[in-house]
Short mmCIF file of C-alpha atoms and ligand atoms in Angstrom, two decimals:
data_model
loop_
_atom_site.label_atom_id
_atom_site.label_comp_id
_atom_site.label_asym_id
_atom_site.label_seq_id
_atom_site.Cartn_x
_atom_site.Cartn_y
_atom_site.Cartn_z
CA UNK A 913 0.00 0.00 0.00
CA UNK A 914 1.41 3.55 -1.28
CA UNK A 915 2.01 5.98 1.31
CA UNK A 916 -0.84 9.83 1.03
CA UNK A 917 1.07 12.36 -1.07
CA UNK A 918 0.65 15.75 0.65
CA UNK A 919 -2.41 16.73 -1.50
CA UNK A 920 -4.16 13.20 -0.71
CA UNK A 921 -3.83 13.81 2.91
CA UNK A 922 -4.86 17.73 2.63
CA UNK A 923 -7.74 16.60 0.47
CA UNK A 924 -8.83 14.24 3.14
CA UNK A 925 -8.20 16.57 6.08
CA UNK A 926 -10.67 19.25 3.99
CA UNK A 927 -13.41 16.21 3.40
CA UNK A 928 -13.33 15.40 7.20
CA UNK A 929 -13.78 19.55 7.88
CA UNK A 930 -16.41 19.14 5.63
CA UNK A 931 -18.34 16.72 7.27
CA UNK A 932 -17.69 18.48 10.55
CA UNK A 933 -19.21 21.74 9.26
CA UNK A 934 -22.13 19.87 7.93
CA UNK A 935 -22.78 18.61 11.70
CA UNK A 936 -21.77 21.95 13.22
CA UNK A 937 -24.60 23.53 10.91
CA UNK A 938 -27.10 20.73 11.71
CA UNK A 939 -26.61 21.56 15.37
CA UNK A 940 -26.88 25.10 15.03
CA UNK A 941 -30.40 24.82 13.32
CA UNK A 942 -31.60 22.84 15.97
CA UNK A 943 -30.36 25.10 18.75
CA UNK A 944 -32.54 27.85 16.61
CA UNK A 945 -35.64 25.58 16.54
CA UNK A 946 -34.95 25.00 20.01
CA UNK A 947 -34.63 28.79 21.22
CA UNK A 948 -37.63 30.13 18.93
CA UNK A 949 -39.92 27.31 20.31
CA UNK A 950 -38.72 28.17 24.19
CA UNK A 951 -38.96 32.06 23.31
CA UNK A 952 -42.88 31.05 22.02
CA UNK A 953 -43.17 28.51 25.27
CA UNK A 954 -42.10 31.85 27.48
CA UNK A 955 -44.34 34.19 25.69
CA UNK A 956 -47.25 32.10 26.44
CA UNK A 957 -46.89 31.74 29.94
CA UNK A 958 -45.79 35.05 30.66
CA UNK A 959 -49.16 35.93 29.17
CA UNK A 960 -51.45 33.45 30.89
CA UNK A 961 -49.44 34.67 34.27
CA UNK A 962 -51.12 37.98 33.53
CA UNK A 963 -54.64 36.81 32.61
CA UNK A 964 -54.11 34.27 35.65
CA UNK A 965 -53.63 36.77 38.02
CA UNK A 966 -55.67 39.83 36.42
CA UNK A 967 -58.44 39.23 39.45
CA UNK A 968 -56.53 40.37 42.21
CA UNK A 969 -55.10 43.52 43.38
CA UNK A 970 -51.86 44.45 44.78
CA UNK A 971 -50.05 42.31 47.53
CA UNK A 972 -52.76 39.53 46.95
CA UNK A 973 -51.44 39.58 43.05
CA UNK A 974 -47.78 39.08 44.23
CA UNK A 975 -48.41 36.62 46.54
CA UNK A 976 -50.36 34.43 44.41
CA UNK A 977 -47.46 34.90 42.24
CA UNK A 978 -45.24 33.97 45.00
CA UNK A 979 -47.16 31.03 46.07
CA UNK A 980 -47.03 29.79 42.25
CA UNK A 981 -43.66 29.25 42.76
CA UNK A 982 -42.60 32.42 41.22
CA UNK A 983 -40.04 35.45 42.41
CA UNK A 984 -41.62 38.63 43.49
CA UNK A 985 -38.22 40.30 43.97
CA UNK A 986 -37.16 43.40 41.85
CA UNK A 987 -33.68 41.18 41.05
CA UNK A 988 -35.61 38.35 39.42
CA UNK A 989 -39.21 39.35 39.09
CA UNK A 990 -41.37 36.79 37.09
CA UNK A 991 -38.80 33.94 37.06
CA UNK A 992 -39.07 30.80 38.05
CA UNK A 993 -38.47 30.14 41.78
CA UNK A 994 -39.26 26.48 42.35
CA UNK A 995 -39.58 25.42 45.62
CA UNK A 996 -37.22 26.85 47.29
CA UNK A 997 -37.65 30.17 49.32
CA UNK A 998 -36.49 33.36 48.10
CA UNK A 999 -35.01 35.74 51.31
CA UNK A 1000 -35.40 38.54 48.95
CA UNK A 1001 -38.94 37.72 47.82
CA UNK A 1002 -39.63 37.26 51.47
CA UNK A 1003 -38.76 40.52 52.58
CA UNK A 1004 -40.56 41.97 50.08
CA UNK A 1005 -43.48 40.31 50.87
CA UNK A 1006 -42.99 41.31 54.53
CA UNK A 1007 -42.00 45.08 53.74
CA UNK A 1008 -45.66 45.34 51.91
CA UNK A 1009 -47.56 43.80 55.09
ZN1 ZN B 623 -36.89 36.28 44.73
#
């Protein structure tokens, strides 16, 4: 078997960057997909957590929100708080009665 001459092996260092690219690109289309659809997903619930809590008024509003498992606080207003407690939130909630 014949050794690569230097243009074989360049040629076959391009076809493998090639490839790579190709993947590169695939991934970056479905990271696109992926951000659109969670931009729509957040869109949608930051709109029903409006509607949801267009009854009530004031503190009752936040801590609805609050008790939904959402932050209250200035810092992080809206997001996603879980389950676990938020000191920040709390003294917010405590500041306002
Ligand atoms: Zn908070």
């Amino acid at each position: 078997m014949s050794e690569l001459s230097p243009q074989d092996t360049l040629m076959a260092a391009l076809a493998g960057l090639e490839v790579k690219v190709a993947e590169i690109q695939r991934e970056l289309r479905r990271l696109k997909t992926l951000a659109r659809n969670l931009e729509e997903e957040n869109s949608r619930l930051r709109t029903w957590l409006v509607e949801a809590t267009s009854g009530f008024k004031g503190e009752d509003k936040l801590r609805l929100l609050y008790d939904q498992g959402y932050h209250i606080c200035p810092a992080q207003f809206g997001r996603v708080r879980g389950t676990e407690g938020c000191l920040f939130c709390h003294s917010f909630l405590e500041k306002r009665g």
